[in-house]
mmCIF file with all atom_site columns, C-alpha atoms in Angstrom:
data_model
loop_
_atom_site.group_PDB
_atom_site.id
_atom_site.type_symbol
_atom_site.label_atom_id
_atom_site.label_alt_id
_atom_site.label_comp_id
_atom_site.label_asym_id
_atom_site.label_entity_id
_atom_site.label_seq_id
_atom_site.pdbx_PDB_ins_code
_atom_site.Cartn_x
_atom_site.Cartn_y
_atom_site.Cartn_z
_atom_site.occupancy
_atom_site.B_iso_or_equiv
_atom_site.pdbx_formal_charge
_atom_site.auth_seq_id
_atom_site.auth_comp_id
_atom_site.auth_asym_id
_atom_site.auth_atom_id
_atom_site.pdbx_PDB_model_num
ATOM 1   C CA . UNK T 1 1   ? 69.373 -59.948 -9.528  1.00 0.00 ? 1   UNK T CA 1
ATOM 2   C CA . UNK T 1 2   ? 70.885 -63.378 -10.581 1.00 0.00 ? 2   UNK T CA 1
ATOM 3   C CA . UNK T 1 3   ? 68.637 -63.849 -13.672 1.00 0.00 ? 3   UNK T CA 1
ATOM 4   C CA . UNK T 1 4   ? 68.962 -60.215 -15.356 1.00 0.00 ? 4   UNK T CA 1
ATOM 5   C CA . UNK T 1 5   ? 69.760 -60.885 -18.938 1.00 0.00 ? 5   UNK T CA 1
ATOM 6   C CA . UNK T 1 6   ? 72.139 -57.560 -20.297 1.00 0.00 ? 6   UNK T CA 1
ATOM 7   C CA . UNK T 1 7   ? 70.550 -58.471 -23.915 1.00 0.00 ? 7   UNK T CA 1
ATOM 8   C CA . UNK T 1 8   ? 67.250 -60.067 -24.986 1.00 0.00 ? 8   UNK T CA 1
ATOM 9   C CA . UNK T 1 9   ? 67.035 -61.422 -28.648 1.00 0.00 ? 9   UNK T CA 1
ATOM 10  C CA . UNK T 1 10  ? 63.556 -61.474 -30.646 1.00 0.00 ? 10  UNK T CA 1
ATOM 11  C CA . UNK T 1 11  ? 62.936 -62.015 -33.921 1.00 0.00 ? 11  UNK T CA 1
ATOM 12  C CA . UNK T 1 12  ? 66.387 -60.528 -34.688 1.00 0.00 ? 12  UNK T CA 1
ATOM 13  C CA . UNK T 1 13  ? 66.904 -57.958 -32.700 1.00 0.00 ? 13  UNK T CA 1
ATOM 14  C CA . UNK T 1 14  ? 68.540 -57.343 -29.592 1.00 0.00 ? 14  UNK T CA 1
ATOM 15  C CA . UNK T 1 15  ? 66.808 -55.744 -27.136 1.00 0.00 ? 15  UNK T CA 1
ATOM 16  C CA . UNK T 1 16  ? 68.867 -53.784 -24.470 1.00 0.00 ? 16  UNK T CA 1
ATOM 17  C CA . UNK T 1 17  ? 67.635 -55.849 -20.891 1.00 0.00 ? 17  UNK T CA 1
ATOM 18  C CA . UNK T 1 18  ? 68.349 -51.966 -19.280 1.00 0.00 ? 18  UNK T CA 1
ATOM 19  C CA . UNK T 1 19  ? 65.130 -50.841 -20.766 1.00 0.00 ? 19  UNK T CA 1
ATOM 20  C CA . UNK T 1 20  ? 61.085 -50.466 -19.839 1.00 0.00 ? 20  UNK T CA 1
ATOM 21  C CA . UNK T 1 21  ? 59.426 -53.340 -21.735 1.00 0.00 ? 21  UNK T CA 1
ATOM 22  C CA . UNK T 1 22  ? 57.406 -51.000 -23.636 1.00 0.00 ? 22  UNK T CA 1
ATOM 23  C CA . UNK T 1 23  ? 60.452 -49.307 -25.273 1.00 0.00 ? 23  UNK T CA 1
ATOM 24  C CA . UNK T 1 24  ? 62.635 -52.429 -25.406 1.00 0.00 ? 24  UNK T CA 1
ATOM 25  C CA . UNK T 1 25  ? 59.638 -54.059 -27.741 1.00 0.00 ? 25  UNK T CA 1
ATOM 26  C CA . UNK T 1 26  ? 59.818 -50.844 -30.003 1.00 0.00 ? 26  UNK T CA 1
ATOM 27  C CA . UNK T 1 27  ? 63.307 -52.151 -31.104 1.00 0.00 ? 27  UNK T CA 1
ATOM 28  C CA . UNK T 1 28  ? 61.034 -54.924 -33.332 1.00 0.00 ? 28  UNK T CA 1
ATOM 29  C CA . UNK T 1 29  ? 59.870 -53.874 -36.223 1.00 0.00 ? 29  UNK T CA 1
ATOM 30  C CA . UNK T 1 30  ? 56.268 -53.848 -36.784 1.00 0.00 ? 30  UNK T CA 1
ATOM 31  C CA . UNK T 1 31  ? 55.636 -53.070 -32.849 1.00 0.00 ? 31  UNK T CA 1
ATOM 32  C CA . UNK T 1 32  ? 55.168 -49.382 -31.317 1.00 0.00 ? 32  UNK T CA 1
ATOM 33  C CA . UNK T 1 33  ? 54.650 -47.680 -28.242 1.00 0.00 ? 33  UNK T CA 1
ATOM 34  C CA . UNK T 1 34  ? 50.761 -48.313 -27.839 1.00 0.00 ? 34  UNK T CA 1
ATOM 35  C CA . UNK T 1 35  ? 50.988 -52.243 -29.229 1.00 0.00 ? 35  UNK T CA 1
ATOM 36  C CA . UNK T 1 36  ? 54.076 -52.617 -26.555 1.00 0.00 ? 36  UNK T CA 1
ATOM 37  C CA . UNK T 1 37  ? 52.244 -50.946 -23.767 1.00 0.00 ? 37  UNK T CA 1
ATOM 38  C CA . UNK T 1 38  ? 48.596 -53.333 -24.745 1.00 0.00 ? 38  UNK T CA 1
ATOM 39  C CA . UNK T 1 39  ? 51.758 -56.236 -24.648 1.00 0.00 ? 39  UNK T CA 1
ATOM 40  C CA . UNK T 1 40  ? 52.973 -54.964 -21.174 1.00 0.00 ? 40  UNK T CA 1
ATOM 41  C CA . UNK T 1 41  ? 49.166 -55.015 -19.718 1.00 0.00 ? 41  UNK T CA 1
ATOM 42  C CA . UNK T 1 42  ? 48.500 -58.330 -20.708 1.00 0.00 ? 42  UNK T CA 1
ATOM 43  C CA . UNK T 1 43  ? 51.473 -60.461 -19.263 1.00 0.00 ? 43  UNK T CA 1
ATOM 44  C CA . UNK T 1 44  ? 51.174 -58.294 -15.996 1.00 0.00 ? 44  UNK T CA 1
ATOM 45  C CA . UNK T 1 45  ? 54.069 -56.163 -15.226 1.00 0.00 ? 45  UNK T CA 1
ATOM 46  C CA . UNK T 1 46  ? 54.859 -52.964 -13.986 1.00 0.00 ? 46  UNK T CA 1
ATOM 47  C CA . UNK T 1 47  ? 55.434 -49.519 -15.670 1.00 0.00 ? 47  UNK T CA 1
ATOM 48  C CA . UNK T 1 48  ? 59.061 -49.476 -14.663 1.00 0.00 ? 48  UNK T CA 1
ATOM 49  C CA . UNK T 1 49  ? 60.045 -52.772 -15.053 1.00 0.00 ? 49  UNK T CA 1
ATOM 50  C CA . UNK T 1 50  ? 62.830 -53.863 -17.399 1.00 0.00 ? 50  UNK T CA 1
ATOM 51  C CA . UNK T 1 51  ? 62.905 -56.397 -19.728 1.00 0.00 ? 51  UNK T CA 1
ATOM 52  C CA . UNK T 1 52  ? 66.266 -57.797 -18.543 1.00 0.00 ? 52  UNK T CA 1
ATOM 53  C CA . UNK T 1 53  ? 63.940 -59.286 -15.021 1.00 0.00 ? 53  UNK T CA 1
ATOM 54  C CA . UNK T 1 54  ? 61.718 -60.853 -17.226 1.00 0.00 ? 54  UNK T CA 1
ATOM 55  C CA . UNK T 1 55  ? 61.196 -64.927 -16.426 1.00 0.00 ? 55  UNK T CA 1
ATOM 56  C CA . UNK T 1 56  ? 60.850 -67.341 -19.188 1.00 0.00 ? 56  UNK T CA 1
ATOM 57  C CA . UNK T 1 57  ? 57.225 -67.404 -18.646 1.00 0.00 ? 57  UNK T CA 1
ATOM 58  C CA . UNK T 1 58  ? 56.680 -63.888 -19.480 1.00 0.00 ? 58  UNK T CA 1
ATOM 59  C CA . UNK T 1 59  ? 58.639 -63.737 -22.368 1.00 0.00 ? 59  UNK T CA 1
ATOM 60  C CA . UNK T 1 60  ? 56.817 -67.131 -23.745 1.00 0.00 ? 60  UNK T CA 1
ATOM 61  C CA . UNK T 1 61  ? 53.472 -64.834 -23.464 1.00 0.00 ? 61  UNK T CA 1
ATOM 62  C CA . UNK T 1 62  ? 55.317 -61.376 -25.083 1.00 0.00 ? 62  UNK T CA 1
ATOM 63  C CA . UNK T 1 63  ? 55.779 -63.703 -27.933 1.00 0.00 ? 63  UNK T CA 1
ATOM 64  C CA . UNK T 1 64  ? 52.227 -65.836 -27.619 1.00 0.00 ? 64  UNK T CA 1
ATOM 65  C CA . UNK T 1 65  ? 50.972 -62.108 -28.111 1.00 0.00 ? 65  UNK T CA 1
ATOM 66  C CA . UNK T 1 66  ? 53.201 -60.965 -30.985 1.00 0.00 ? 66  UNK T CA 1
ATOM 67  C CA . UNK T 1 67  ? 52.463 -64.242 -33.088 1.00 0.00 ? 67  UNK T CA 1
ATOM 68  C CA . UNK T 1 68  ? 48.999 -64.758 -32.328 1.00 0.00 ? 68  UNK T CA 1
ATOM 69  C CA . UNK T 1 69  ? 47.619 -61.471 -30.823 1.00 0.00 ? 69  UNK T CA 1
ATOM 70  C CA . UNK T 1 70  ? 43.650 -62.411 -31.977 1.00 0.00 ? 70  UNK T CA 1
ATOM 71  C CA . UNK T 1 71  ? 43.627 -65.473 -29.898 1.00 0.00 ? 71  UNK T CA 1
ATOM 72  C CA . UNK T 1 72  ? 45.067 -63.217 -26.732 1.00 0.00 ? 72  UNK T CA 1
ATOM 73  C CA . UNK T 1 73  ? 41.947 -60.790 -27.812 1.00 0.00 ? 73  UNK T CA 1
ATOM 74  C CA . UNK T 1 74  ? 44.036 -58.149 -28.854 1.00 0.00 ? 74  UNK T CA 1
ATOM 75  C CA . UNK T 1 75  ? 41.421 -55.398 -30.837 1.00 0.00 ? 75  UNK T CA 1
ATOM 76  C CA . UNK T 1 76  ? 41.751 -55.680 -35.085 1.00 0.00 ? 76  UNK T CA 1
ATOM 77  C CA . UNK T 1 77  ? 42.289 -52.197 -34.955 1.00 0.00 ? 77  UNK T CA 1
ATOM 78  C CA . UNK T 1 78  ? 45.389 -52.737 -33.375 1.00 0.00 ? 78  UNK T CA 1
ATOM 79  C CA . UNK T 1 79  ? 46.902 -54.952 -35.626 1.00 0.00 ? 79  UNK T CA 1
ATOM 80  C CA . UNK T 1 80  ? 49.327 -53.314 -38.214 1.00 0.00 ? 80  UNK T CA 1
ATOM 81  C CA . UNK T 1 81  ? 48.624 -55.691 -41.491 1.00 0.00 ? 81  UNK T CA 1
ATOM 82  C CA . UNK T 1 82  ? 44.752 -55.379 -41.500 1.00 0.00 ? 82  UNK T CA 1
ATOM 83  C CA . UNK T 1 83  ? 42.427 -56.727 -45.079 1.00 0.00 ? 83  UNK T CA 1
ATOM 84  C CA . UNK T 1 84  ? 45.653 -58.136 -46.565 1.00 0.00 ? 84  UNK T CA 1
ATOM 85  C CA . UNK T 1 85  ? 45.655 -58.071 -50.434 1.00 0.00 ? 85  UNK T CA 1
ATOM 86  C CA . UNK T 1 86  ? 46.026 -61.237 -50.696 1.00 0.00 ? 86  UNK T CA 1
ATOM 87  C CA . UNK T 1 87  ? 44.298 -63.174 -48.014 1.00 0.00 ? 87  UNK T CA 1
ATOM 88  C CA . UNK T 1 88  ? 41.614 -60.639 -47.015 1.00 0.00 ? 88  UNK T CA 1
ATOM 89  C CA . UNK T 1 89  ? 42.423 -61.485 -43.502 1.00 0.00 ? 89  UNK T CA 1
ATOM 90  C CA . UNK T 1 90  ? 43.999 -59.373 -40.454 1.00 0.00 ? 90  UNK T CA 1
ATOM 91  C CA . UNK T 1 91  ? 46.978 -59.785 -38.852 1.00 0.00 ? 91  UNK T CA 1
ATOM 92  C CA . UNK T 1 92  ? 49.953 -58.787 -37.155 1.00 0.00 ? 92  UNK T CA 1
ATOM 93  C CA . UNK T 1 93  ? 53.649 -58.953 -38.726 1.00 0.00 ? 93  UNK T CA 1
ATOM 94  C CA . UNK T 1 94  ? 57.239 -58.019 -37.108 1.00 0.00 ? 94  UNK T CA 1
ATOM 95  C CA . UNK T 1 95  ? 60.587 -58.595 -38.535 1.00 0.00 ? 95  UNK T CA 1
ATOM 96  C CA . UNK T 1 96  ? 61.788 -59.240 -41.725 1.00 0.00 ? 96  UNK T CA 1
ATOM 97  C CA . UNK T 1 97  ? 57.782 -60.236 -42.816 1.00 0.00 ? 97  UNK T CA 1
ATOM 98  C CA . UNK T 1 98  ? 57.013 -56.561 -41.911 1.00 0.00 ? 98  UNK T CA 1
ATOM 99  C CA . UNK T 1 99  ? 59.836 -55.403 -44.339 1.00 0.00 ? 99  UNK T CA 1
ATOM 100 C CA . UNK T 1 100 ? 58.762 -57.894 -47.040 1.00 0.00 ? 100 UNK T CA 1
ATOM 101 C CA . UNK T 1 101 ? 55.237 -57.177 -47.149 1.00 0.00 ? 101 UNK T CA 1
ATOM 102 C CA . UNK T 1 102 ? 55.610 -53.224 -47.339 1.00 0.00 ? 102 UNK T CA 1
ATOM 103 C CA . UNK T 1 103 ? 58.096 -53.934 -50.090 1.00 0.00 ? 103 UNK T CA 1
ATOM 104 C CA . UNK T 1 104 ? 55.480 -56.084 -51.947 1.00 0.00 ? 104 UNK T CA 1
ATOM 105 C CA . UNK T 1 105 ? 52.916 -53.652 -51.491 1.00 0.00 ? 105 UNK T CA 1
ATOM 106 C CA . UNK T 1 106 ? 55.384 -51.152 -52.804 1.00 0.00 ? 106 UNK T CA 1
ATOM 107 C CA . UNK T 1 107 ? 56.190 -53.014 -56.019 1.00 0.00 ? 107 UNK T CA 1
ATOM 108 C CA . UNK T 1 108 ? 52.276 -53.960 -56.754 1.00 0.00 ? 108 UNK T CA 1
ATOM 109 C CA . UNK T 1 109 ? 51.786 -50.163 -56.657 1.00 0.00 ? 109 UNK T CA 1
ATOM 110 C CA . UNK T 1 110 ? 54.613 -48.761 -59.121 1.00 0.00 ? 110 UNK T CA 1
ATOM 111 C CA . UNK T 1 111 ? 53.552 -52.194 -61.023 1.00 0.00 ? 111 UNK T CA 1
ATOM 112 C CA . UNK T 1 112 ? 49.856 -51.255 -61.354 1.00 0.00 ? 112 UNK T CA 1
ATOM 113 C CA . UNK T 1 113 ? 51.074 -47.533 -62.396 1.00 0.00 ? 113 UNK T CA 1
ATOM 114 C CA . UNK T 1 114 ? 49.195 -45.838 -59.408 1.00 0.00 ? 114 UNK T CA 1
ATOM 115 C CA . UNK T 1 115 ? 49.938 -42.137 -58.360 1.00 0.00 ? 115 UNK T CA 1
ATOM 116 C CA . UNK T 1 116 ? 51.327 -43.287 -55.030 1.00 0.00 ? 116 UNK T CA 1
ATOM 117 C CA . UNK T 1 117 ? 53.436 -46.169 -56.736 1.00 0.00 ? 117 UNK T CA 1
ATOM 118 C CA . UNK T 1 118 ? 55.090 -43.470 -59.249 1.00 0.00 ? 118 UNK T CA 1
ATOM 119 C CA . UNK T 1 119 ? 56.138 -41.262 -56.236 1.00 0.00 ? 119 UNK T CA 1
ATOM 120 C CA . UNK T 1 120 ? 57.517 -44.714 -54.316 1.00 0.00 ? 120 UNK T CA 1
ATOM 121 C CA . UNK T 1 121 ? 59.480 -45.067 -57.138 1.00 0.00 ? 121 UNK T CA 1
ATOM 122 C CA . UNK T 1 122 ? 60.873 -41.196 -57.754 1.00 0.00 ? 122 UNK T CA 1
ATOM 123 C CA . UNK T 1 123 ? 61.448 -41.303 -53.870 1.00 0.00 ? 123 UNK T CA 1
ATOM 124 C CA . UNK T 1 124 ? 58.845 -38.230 -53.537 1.00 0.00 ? 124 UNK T CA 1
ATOM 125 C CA . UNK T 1 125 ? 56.137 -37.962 -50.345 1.00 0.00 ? 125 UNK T CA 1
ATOM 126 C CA . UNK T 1 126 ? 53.316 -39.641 -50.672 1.00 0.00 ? 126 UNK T CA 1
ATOM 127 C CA . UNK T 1 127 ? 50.362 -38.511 -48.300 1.00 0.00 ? 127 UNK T CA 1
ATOM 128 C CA . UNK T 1 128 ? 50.331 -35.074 -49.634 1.00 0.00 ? 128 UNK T CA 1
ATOM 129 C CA . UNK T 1 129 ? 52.831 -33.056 -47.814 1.00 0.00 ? 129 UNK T CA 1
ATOM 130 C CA . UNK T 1 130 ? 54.742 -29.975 -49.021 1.00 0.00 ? 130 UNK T CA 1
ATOM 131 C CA . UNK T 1 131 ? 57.825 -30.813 -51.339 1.00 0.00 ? 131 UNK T CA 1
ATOM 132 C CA . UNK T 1 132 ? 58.584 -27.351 -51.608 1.00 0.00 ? 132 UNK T CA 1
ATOM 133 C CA . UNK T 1 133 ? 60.965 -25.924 -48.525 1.00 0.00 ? 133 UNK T CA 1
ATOM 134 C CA . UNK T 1 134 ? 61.127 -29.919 -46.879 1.00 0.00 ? 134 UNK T CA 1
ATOM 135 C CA . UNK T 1 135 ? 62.499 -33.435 -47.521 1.00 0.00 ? 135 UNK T CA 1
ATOM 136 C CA . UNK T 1 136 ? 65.439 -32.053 -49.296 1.00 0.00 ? 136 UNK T CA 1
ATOM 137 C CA . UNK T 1 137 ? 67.532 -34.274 -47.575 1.00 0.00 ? 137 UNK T CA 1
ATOM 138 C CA . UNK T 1 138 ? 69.492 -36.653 -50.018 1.00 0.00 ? 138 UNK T CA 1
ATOM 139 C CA . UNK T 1 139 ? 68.640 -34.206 -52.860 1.00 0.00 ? 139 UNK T CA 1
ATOM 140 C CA . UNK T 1 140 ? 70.865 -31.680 -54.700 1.00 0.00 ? 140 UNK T CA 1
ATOM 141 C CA . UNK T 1 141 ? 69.837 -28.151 -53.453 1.00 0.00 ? 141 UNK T CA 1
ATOM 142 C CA . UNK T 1 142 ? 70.426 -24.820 -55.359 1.00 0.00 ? 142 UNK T CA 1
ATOM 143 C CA . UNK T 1 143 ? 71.646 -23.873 -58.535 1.00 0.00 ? 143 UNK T CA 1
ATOM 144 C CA . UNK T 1 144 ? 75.620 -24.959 -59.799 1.00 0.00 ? 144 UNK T CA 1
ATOM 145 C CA . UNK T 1 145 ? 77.723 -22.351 -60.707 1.00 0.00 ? 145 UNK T CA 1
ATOM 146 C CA . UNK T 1 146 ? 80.197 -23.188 -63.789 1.00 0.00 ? 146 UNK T CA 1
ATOM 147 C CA . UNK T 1 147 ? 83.811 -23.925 -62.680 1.00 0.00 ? 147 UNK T CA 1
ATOM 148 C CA . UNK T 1 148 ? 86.278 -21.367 -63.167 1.00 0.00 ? 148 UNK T CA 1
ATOM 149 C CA . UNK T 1 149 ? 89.238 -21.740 -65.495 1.00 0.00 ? 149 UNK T CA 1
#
């Protein structure tokens, strides 16, 4: 059509216009699949529609929704920032606020000494995995032989 737009830009990303609006939103950070498909039922749309046919309308309620999903009645559960630290209130964050806040809550944890904070800070898993035989990626692997004269 006329008003397909090749690229859509949101909070500083572009978005390919070629793609389902549940997989172009998962370019944001701070938005997945199931957040962009709740997105996707609210304004309307189809499964297969892309977000290059989207009106001005539509994409004045994708971002109603991202900034102020408790007013469109989105569930707390769904929200990925909820019982801040500091406020002791839920909401939702994309963007560079996303990166920010993870990075605060990073530093507050190595800051306060905590088990998980140490491992941030060595670059080790957190959540308990294996460390044995996986995540070697980055890391020197195997023993160095001496050079020869």
């Amino acid at each position: 059509t006329s008003d397909f737009k090749r690229f859509l830009r949101l909070f500083d990303a572009n978005i390919d216009g070629y793609s389902n609006i549940v997989y172009g939103l998962r370019k944001l950070k701070g938005i997945g699949k199931r957040y962009g498909s709740i997105i996707k039922n609210k304004i309307g749309c189809k499964n297969n529609m892309k977000i290059g046919n989207l009106n001005k309308n539509n994409i004045e309620e994708i971002l109603s929704l991202i900034v102020d999903p408790k007013v469109n009645l989105v569930p707390t559960w769904m929200l990925n920032r909820r019982l801040d630290f500091n406020t002791a209130d839920s909401f939702h964050v994309v963007s560079t606020i996303y990166e920010s806040l993870i990075r605060e809550d990073h530093d507050r944890l190595i800051t306060m000494k905590t088990n998980r904070g140490l491992r941030y800070l060595r670059g080790l898993k957190i959540k308990g995995q294996h460390t044995k035989s996986n995540g070697r990626k980055g890391k020197s692997v195997g023993v160095q032989r001496k050079k020869k004269k």
